[in-house]
PDB file of C-alpha atoms in Angstrom:
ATOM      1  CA  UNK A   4       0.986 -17.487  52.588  1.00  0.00           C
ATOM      2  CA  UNK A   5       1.920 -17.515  56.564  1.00  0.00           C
ATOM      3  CA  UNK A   6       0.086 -14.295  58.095  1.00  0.00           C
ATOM      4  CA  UNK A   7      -1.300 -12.940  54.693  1.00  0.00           C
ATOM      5  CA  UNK A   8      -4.612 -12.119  56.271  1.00  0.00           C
ATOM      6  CA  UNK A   9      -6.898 -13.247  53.667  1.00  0.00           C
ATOM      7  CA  UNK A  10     -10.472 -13.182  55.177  1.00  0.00           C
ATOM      8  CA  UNK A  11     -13.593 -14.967  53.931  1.00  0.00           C
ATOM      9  CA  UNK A  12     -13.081 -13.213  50.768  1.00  0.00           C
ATOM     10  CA  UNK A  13      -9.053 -14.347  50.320  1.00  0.00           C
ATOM     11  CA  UNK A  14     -10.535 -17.896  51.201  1.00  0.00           C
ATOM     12  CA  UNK A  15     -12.872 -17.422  48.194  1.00  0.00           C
ATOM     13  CA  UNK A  16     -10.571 -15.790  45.962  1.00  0.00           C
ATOM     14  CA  UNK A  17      -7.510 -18.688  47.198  1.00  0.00           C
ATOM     15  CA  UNK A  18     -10.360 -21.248  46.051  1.00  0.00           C
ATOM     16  CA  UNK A  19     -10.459 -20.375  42.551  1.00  0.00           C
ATOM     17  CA  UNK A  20      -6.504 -20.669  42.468  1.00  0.00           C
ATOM     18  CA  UNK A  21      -5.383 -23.608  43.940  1.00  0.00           C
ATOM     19  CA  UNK A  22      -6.842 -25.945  41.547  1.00  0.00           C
ATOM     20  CA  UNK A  23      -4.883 -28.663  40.018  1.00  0.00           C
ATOM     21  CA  UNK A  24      -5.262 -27.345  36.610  1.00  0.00           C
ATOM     22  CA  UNK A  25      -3.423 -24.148  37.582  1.00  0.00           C
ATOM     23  CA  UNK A  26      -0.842 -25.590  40.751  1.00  0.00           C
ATOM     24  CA  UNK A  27      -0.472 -29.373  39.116  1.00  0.00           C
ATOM     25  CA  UNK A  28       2.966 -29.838  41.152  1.00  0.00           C
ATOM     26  CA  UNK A  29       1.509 -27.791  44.739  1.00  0.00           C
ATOM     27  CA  UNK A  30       2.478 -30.259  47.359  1.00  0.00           C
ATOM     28  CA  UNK A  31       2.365 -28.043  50.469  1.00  0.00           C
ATOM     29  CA  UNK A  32       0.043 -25.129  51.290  1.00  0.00           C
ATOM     30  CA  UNK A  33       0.737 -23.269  54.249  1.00  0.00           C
ATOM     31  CA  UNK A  34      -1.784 -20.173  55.369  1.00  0.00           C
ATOM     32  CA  UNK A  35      -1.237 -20.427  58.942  1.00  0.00           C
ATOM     33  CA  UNK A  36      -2.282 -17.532  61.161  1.00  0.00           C
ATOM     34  CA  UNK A  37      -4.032 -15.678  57.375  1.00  0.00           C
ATOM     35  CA  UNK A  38      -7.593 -14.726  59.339  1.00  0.00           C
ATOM     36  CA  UNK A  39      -9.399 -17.385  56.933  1.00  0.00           C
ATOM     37  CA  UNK A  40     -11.684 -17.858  59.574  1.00  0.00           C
ATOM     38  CA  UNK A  41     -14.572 -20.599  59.127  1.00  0.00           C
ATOM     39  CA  UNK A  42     -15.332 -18.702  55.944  1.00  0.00           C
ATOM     40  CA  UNK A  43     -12.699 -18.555  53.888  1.00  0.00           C
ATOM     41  CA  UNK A  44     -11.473 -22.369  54.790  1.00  0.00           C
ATOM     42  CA  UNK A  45     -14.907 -23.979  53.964  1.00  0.00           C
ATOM     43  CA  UNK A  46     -14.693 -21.761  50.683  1.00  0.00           C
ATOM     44  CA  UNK A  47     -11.065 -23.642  50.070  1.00  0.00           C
ATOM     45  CA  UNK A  48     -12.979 -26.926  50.581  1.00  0.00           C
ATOM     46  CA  UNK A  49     -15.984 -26.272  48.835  1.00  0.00           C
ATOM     47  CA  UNK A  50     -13.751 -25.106  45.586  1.00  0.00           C
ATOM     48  CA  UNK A  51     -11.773 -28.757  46.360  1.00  0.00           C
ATOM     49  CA  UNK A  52     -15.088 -30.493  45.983  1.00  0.00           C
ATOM     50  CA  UNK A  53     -16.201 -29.024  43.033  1.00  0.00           C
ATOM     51  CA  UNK A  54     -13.497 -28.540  41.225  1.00  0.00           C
ATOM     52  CA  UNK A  55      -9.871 -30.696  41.079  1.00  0.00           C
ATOM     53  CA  UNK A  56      -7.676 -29.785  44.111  1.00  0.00           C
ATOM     54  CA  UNK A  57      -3.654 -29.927  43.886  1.00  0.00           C
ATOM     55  CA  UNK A  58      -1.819 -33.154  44.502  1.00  0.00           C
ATOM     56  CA  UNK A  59      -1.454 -31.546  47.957  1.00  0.00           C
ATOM     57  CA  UNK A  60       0.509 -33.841  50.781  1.00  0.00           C
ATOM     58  CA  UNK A  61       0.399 -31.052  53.666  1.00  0.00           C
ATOM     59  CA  UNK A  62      -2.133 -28.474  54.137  1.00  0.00           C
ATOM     60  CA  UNK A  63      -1.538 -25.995  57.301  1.00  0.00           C
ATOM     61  CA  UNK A  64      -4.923 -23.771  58.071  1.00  0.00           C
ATOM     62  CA  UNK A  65      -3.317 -23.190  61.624  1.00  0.00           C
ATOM     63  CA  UNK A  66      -3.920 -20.086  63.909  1.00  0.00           C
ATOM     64  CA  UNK A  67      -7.164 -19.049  61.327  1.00  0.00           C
ATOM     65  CA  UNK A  68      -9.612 -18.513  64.346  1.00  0.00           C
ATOM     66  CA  UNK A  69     -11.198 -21.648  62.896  1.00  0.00           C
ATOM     67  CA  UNK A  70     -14.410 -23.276  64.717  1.00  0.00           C
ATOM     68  CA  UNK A  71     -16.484 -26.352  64.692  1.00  0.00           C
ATOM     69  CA  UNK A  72     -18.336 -25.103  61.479  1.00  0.00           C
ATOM     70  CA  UNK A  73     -15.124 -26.004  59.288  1.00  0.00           C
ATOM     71  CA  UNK A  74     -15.126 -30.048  60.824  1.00  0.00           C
ATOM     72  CA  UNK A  75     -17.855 -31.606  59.002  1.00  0.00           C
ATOM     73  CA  UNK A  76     -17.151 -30.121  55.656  1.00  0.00           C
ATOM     74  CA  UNK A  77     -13.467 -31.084  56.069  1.00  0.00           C
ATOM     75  CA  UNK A  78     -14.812 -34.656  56.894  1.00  0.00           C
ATOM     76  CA  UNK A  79     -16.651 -34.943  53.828  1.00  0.00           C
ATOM     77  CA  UNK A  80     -13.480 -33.568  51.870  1.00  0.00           C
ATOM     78  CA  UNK A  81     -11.584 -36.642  53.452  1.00  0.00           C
ATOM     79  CA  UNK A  82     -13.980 -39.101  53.122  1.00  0.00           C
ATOM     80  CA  UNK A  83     -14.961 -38.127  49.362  1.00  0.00           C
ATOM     81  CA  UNK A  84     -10.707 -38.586  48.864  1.00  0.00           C
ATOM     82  CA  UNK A  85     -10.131 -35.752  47.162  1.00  0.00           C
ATOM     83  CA  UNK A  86      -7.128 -35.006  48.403  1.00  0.00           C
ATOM     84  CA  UNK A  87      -5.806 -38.666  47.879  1.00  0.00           C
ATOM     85  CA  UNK A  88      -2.045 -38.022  48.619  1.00  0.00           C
ATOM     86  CA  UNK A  89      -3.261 -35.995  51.788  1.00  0.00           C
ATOM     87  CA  UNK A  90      -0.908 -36.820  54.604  1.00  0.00           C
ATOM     88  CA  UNK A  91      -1.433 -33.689  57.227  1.00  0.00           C
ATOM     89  CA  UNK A  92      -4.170 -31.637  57.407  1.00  0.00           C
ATOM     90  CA  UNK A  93      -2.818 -29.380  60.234  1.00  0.00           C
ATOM     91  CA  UNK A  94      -5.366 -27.118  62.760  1.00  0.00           C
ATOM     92  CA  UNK A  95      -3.168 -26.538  65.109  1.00  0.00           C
ATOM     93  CA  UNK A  96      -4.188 -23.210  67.278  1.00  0.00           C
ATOM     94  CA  UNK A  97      -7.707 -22.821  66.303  1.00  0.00           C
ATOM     95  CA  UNK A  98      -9.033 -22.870  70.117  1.00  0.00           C
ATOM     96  CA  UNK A  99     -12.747 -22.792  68.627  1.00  0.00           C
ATOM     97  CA  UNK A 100     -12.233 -26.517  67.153  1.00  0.00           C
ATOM     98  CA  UNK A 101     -13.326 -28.561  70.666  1.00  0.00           C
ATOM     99  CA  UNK A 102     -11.696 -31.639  70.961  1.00  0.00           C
ATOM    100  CA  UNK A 103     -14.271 -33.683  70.594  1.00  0.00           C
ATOM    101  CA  UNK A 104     -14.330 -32.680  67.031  1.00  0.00           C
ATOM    102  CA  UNK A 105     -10.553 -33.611  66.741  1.00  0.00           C
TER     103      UNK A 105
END
């Protein structure tokens, strides 16, 4: 999905797909530089928490204009595990993420 541009309402709409019921083998999701924005990434992990995310390993929300509004729902995401086999959860080149939230 690199440079789809998806919006808030692709984020929503991306939510209600990548479920594990509908990707069971998704491993990798890639939507780097898609305009997701704070919106459409905290829909993705809102949809994770209520419903069960893909058995994903990598997940690449890089270059989405992303800000510190998207860290502390992404913590709870982690520390709820429900992305158990989570090995990368890449932000690279969202500028509005300080690094004190890193």
């Amino acid at each position: 999905f690199w440079d789809c541009r998806f919006g808030g309402e692709g984020g929503r709409a991306l939510s209600e797909l990548l479920v594990a019921e509908k990707l069971p083998s998704l491993r990798t999701l890639v939507v780097e530089g898609s305009a997701l924005r704070d919106e459409g990434v905290t829909a993705l992990i809102e949809g994770w928490l209520s419903r069960n995310p893909p058995p994903l390993q990598h997940v690449d929300v890089g270059y989405n204009q992303l800000t510190d509004r998207v860290v502390n729902p992404l913590l709870k995401l982690l520390a709820l595990q429900r992305l158990p086999a989570l090995e990368i959860f890449d932000l690279l080149g969202n500028f509005g993420i300080h690094d004190r939230s890193k």
